[in-house]
mmCIF file of C-alpha atoms and ligand atoms in Angstrom:
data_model
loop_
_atom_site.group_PDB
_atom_site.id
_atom_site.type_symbol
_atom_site.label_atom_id
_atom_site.label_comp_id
_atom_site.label_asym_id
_atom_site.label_seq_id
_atom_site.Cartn_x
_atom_site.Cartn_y
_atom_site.Cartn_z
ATOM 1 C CA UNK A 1 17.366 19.230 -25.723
ATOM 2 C CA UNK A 2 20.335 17.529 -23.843
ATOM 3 C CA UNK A 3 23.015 19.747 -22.062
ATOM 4 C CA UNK A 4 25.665 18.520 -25.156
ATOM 5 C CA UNK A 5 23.388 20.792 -27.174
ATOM 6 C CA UNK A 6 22.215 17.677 -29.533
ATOM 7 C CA UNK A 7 18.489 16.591 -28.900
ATOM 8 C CA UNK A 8 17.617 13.955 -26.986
ATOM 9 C CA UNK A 9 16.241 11.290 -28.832
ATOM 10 C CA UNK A 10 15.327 7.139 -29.860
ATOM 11 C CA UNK A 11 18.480 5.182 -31.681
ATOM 12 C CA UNK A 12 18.706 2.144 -32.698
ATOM 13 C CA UNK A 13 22.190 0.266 -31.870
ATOM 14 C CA UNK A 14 24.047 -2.785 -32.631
ATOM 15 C CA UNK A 15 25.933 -5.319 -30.574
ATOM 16 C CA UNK A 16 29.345 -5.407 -32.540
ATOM 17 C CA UNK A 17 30.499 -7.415 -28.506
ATOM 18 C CA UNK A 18 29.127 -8.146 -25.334
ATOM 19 C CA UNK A 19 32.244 -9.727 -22.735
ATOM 20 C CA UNK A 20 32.703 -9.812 -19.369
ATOM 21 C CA UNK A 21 35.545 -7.964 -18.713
ATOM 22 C CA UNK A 22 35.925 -8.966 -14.912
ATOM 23 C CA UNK A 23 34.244 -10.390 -11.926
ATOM 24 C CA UNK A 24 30.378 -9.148 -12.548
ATOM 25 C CA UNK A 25 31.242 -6.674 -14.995
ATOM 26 C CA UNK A 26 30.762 -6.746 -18.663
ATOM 27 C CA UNK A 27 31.570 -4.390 -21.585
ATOM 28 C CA UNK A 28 29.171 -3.752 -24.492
ATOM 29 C CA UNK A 29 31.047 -2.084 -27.639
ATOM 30 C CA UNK A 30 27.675 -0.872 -29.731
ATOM 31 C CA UNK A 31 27.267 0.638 -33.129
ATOM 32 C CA UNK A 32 24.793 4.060 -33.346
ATOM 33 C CA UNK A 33 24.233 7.261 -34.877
ATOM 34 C CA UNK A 34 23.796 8.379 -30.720
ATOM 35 C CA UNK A 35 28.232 7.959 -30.434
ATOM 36 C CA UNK A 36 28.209 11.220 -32.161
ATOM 37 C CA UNK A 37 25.878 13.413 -30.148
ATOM 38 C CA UNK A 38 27.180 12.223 -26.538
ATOM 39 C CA UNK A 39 29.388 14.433 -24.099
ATOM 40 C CA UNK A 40 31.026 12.792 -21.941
ATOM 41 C CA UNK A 41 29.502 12.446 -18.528
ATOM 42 C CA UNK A 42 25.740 12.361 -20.120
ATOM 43 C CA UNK A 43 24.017 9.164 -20.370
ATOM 44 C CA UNK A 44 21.644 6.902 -22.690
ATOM 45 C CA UNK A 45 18.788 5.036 -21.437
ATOM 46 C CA UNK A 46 18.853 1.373 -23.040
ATOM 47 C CA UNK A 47 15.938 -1.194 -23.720
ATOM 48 C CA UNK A 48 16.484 -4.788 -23.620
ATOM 49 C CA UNK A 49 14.496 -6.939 -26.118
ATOM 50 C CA UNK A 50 13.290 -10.018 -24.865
ATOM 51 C CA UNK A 51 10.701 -9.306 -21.915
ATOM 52 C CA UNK A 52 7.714 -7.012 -22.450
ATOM 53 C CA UNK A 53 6.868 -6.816 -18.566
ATOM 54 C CA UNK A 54 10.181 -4.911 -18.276
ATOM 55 C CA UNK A 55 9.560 -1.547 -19.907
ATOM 56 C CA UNK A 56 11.776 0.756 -17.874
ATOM 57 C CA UNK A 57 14.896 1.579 -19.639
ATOM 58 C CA UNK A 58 18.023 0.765 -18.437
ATOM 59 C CA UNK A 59 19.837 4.374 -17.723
ATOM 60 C CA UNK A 60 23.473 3.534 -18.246
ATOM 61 C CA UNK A 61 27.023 5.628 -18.375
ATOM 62 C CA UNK A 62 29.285 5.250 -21.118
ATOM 63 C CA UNK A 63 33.141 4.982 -21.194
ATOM 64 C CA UNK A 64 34.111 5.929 -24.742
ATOM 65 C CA UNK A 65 32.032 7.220 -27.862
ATOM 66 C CA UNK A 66 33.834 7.507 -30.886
ATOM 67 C CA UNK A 67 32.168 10.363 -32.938
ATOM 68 C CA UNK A 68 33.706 8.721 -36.142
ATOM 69 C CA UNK A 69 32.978 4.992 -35.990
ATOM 70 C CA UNK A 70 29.983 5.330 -34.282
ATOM 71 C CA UNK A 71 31.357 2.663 -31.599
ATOM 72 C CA UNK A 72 29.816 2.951 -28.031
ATOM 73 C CA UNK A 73 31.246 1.508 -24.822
ATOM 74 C CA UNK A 74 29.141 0.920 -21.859
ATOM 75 C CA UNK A 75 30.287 -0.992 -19.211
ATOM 76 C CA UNK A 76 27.868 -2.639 -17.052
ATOM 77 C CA UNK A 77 27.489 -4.416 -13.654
ATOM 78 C CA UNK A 78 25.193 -7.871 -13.976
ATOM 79 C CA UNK A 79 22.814 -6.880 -11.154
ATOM 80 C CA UNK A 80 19.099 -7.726 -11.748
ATOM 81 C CA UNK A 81 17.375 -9.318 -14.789
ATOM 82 C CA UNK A 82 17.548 -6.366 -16.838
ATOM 83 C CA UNK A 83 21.657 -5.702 -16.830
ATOM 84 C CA UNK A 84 21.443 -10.057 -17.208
ATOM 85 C CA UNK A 85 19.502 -9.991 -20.209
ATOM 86 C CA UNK A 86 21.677 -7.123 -21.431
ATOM 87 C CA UNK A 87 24.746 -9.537 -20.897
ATOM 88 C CA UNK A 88 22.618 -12.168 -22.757
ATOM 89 C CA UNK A 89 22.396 -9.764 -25.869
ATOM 90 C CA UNK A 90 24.234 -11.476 -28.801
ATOM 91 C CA UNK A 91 26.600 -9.780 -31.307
ATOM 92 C CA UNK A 92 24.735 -8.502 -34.558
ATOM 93 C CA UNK A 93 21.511 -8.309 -32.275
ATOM 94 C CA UNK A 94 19.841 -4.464 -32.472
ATOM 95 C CA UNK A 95 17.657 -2.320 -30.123
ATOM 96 C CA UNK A 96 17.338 1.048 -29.056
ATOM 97 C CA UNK A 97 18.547 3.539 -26.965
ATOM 98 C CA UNK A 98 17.622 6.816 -25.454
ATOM 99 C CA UNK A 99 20.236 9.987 -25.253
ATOM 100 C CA UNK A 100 21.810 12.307 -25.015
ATOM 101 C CA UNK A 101 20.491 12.341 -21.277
ATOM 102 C CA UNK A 102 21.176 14.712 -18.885
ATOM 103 C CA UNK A 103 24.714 16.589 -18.924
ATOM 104 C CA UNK A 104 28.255 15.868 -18.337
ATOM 105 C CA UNK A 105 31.519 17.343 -16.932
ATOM 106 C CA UNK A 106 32.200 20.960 -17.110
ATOM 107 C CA UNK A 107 35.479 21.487 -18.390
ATOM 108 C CA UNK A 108 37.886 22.783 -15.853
ATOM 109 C CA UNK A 109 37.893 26.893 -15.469
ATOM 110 C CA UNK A 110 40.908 26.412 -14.012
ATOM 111 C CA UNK A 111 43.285 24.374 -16.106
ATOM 112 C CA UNK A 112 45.474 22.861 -13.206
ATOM 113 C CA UNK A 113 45.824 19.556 -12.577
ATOM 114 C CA UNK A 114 42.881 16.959 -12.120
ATOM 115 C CA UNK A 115 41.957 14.285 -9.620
ATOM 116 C CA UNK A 116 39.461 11.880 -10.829
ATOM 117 C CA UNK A 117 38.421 9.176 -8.436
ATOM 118 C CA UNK A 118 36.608 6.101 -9.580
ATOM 119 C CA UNK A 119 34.901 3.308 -7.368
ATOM 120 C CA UNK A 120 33.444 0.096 -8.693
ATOM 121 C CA UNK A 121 30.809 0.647 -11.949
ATOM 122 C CA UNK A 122 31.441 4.404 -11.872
ATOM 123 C CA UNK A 123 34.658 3.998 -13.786
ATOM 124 C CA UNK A 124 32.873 4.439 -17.070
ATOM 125 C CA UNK A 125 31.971 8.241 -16.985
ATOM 126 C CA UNK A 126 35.758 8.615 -15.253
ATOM 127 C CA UNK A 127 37.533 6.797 -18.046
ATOM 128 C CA UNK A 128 35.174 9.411 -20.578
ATOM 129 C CA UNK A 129 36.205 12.143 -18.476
ATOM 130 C CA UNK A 130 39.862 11.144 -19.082
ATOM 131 C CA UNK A 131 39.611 11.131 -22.483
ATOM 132 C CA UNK A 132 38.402 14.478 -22.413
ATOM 133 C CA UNK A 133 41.059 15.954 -20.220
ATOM 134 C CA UNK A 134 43.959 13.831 -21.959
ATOM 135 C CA UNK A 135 41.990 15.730 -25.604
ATOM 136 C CA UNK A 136 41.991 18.850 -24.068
ATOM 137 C CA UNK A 137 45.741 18.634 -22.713
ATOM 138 C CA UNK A 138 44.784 18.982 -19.120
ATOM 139 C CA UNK A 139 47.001 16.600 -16.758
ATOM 140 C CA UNK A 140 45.298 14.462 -14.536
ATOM 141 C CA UNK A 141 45.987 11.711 -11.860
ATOM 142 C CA UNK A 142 43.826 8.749 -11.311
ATOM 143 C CA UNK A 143 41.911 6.413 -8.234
ATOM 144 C CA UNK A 144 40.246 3.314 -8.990
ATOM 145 C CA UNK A 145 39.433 1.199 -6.474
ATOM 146 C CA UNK A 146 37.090 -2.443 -6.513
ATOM 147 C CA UNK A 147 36.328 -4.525 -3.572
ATOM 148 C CA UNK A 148 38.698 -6.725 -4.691
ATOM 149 C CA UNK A 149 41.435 -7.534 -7.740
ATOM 150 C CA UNK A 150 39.065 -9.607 -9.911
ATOM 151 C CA UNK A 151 36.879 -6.811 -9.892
ATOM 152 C CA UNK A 152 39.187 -4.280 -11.396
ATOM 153 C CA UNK A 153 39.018 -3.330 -15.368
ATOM 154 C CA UNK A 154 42.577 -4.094 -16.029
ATOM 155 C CA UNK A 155 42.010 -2.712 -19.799
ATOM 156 C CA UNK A 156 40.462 0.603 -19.016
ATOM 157 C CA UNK A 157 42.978 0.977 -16.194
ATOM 158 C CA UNK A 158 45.843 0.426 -18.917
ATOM 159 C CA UNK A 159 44.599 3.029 -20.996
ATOM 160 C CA UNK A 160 44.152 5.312 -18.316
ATOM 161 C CA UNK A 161 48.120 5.067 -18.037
ATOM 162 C CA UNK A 162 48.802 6.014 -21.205
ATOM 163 C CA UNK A 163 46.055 8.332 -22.570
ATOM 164 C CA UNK A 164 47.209 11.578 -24.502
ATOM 165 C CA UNK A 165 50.340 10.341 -23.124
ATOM 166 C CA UNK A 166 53.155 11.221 -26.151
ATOM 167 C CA UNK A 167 56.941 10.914 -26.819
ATOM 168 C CA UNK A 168 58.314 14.487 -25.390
ATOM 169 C CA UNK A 169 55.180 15.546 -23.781
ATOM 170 C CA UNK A 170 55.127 16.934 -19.687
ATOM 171 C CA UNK A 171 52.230 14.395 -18.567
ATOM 172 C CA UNK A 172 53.600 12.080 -16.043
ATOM 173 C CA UNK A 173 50.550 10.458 -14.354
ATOM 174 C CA UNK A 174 49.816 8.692 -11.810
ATOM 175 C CA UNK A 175 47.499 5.645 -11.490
ATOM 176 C CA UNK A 176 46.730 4.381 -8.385
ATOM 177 C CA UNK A 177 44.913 1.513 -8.350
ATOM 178 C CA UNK A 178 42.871 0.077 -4.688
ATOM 179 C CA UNK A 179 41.353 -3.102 -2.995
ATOM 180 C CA UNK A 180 39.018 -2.895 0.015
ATOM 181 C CA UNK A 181 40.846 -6.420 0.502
ATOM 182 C CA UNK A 182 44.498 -5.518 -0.644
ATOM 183 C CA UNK A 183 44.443 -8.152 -3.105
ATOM 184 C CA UNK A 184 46.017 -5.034 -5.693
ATOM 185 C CA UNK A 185 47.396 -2.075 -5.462
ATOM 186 C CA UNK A 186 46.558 -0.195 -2.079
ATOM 187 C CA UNK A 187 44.328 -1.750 0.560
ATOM 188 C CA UNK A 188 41.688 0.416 1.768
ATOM 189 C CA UNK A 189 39.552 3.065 0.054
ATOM 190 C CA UNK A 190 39.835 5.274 -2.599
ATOM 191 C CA UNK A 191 39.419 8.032 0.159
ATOM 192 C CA UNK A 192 42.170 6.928 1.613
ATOM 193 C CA UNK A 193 44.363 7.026 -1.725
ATOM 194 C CA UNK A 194 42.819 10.504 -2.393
ATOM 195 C CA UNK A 195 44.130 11.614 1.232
ATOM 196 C CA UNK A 196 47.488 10.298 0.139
ATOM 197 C CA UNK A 197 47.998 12.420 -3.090
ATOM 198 C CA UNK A 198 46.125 15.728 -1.815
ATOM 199 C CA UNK A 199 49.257 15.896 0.692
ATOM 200 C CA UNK A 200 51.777 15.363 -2.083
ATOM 201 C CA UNK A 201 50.170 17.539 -4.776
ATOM 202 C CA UNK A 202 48.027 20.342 -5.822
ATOM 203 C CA UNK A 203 44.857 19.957 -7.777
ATOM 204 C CA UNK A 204 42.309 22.380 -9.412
ATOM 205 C CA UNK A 205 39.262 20.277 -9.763
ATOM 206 C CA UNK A 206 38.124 16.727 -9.047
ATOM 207 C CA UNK A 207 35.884 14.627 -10.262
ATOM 208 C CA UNK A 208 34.011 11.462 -8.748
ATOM 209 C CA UNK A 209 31.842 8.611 -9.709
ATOM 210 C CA UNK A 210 31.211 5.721 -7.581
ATOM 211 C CA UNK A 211 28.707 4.392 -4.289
ATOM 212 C CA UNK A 212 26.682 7.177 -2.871
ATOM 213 C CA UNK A 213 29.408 7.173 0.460
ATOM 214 C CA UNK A 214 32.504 6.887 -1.373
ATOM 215 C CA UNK A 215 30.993 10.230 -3.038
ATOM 216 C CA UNK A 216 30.511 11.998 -0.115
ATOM 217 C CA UNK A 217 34.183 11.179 1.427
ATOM 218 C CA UNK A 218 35.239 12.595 -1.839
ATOM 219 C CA UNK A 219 33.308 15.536 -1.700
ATOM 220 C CA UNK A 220 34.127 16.331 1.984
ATOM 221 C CA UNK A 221 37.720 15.705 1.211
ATOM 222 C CA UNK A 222 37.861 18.064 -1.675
ATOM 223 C CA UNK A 223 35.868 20.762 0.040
ATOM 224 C CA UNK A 224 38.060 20.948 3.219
ATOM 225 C CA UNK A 225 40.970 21.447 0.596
ATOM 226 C CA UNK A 226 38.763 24.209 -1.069
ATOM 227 C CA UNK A 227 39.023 22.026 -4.391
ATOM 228 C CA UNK A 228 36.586 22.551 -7.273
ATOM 229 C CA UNK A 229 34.572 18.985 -6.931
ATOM 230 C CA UNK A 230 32.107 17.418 -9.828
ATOM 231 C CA UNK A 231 30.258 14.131 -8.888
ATOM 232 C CA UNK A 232 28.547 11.905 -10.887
ATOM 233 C CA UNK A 233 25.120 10.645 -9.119
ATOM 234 C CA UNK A 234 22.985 7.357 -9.443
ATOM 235 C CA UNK A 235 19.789 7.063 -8.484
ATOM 236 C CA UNK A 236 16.991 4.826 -8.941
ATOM 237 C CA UNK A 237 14.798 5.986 -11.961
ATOM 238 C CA UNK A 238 11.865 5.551 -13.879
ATOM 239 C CA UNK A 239 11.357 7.859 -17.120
ATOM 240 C CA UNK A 240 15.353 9.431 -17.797
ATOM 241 C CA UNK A 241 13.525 12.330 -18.712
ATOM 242 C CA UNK A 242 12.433 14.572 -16.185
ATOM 243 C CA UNK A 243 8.431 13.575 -16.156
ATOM 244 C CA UNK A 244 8.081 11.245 -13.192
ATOM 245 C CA UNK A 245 10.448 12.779 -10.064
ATOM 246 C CA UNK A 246 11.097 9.479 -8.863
ATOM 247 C CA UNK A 247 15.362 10.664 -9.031
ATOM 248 C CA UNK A 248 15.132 13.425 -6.566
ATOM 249 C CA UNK A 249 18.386 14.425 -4.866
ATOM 250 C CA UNK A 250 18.527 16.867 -2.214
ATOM 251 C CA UNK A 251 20.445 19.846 -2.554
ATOM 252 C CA UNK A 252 22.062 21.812 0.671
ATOM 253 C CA UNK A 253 19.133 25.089 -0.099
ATOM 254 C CA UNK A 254 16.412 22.691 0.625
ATOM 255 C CA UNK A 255 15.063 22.001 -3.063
ATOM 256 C CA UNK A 256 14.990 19.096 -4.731
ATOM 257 C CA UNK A 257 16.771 18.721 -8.196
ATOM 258 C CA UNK A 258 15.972 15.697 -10.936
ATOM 259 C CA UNK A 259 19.003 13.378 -11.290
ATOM 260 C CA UNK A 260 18.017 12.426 -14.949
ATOM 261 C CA UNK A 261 17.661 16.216 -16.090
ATOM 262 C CA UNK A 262 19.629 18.170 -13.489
ATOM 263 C CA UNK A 263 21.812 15.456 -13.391
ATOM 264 C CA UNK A 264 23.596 12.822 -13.130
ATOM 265 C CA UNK A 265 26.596 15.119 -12.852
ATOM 266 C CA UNK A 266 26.452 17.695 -9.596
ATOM 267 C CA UNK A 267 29.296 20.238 -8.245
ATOM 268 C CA UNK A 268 29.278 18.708 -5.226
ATOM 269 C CA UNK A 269 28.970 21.403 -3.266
ATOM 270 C CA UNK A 270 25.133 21.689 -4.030
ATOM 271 C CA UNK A 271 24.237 17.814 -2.648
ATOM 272 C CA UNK A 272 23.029 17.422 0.916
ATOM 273 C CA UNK A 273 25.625 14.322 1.251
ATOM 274 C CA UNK A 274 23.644 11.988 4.284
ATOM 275 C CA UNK A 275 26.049 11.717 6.715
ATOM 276 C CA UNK A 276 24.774 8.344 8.681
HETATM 277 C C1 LIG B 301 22.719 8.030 -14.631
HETATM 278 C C2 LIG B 301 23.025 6.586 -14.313
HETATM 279 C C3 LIG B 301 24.130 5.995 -14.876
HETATM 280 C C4 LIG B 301 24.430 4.651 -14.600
HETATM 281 N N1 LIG B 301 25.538 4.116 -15.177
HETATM 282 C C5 LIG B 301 25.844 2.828 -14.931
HETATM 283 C C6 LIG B 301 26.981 2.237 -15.546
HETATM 284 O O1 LIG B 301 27.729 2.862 -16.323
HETATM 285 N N2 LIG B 301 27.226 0.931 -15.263
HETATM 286 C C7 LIG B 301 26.423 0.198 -14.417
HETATM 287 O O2 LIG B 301 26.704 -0.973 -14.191
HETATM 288 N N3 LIG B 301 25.361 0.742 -13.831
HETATM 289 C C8 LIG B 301 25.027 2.028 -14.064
HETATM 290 N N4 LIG B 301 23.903 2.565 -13.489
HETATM 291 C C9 LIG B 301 23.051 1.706 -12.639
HETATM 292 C C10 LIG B 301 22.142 0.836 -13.523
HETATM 293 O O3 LIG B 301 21.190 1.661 -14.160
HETATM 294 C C11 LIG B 301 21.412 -0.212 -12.669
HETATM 295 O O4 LIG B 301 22.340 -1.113 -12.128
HETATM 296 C C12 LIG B 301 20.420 -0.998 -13.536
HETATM 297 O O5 LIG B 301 19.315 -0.176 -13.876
HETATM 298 C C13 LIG B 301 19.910 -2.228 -12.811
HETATM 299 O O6 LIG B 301 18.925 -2.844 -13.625
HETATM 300 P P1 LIG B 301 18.507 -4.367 -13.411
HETATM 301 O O7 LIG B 301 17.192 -4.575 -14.086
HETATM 302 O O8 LIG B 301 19.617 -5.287 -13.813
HETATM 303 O O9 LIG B 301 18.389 -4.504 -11.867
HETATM 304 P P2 LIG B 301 17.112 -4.315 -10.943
HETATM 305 O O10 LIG B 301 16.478 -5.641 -10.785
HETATM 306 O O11 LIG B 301 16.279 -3.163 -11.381
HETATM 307 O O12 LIG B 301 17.852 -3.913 -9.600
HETATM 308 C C14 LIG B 301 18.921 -4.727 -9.075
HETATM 309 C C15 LIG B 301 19.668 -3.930 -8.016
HETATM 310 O O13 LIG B 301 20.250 -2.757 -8.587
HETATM 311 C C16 LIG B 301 19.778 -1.573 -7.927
HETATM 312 N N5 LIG B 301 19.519 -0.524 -8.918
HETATM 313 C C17 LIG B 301 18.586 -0.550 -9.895
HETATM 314 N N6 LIG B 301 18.595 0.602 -10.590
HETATM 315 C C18 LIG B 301 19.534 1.383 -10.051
HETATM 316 C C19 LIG B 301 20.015 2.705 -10.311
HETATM 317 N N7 LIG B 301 19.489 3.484 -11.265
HETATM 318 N N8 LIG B 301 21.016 3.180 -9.543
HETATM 319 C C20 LIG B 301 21.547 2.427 -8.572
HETATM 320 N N9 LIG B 301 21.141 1.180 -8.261
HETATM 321 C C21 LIG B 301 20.159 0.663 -8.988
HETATM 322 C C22 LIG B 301 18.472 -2.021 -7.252
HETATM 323 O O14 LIG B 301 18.244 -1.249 -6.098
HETATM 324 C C23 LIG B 301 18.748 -3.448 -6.895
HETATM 325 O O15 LIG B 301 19.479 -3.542 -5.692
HETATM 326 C C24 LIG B 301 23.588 3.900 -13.741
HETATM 327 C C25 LIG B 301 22.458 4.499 -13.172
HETATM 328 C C26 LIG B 301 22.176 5.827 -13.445
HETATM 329 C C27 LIG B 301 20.976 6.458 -12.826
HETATM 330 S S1 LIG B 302 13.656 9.498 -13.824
HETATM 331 FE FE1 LIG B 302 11.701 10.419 -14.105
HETATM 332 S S2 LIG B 302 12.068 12.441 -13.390
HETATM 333 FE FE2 LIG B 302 14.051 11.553 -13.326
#
């Protein structure tokens, strides 16, 4: 049983498109039965037809599920032959997925403003978190940041703009968008954005997805503030479902928790963050 309540389980989906949708990133809109049964923040675990000698799964975020249509958005980086022959999957082509896996944002106790802070391929579970906040009416600003402009999601990042956002309604939000190069928006880090914004405003809760440092600035940065932080981990794995502990992450009382079952999302104040 996943955390969204609904049983974890093997669907079959549907390519209805497969684009790249910037440098080394490509989109996958799917059609399953899964949409329905996924919070956000969870994940599915997705087999690629093609090559029997690859039989892990490929664990993957999603951006958007659409409970109604059945439409699923993952958003993928093109890293190894797996996420390659994923790109290489052709519209009307099926396969099957595993989900709901593991469990997803906690809704806010505290229903003060958000930060949510996105770097590289973790913008899918941040755009999903969105759309819950923006569903939920809880006002949020946004960080995304990408080595460099080609490598930005200009869609999702236009739909982060406007999300929930309605003729007459108090949800002014911001969208700040960063380079490591400065070739768009703000050059540095998303830390550094972060830093920028905590000094202007207040937040109740942030949330995180991105590289395994970029985490760990956010975390410290949000703990020094005394800020409610939720991160979303990656780490390498092997089953997705808790049977082979080859996605241990190290928590600050010594144990060990399971990424795929535990996980992926962590308050942060739990994760020993390695400092070097
Ligand atoms: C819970 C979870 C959610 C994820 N969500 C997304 C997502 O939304 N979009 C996305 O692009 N990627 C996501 N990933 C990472 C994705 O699973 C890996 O990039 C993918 O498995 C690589 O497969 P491959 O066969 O193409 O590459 P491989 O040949 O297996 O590896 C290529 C490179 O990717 C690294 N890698 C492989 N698996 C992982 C992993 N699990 N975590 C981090 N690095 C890895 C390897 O170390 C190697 O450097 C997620 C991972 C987890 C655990
Ligand atoms: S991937 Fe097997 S226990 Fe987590």
């Amino acid at each position: 049983m996943s955390a969204s309540g609904a049983k974890t389980n093997l669907h079959e989906f549907v390519v209805q498109e497969n684009e790249q949708v910037a440098e080394g990133l490509w989109r996958m809109r799917c059609n399953t039965a899964l949409a329905a049964e996924l919070a956000p923040g969870q994940f599915v675990q997705v087999s690629v037809p093609a090559d029997a000698s690859h039989i892990l799964r490929i664990p993957l975020s999603f951006a958007r599920a659409d409970a109604r249509s059945g439409e699923l958005d993952i958003v993928y980086a093109v890293v190894g032959e797996g996420t390659r022959r994923l790109s290489a999957m052709a519209v009307g082509q099926a396969s099957t997925m595993v989900g709901p896996c593991g469990n997803g944002w906690w809704l806010p106790q505290d229903q003060g403003r958000a930060l949510l802070v996105a770097g590289g391929v973790g913008l899918p579970p941040i755009f999903a978190c969105a759309s819950m906040l923006a569903q939920t009416g809880v006002g949020f600003d946004v960080v995304v940041g990408a080595q460099t402009a080609s490598r930005h999601c200009v869609g999702y990042v236009d739909e982060l703009r406007s999300m929930g956002i309605h003729e007459g309604c108090d949800c002014a939000r911001k969208v700040v968008l960063t380079t490591d190069d400065g070739t768009l928006g703000m050059r540095g880090f998303v830390t550094q954005a972060m830093e920028n914004l905590l000094a202007e405003h207040t937040y109740a809760q942030v949330y995180a997805c991105g590289p395994n440092p970029m985490m760990a600035g956010v975390a410290k940065l949000s703990m020094s503030k005394d800020i409610a932080c939720e991160v979303s981990l990656e780490r390498m794995m092997g089953c997705g479902f808790g049977a082979c502990s080859c996605c241990n992450v190290a928590l600050v009382d010594g144990t060990q928790a399971l990424c795929c079952t535990d996980g992926p999302v962590f308050d942060a104040r739990r994760v020993q963050w390695q400092t070097r």
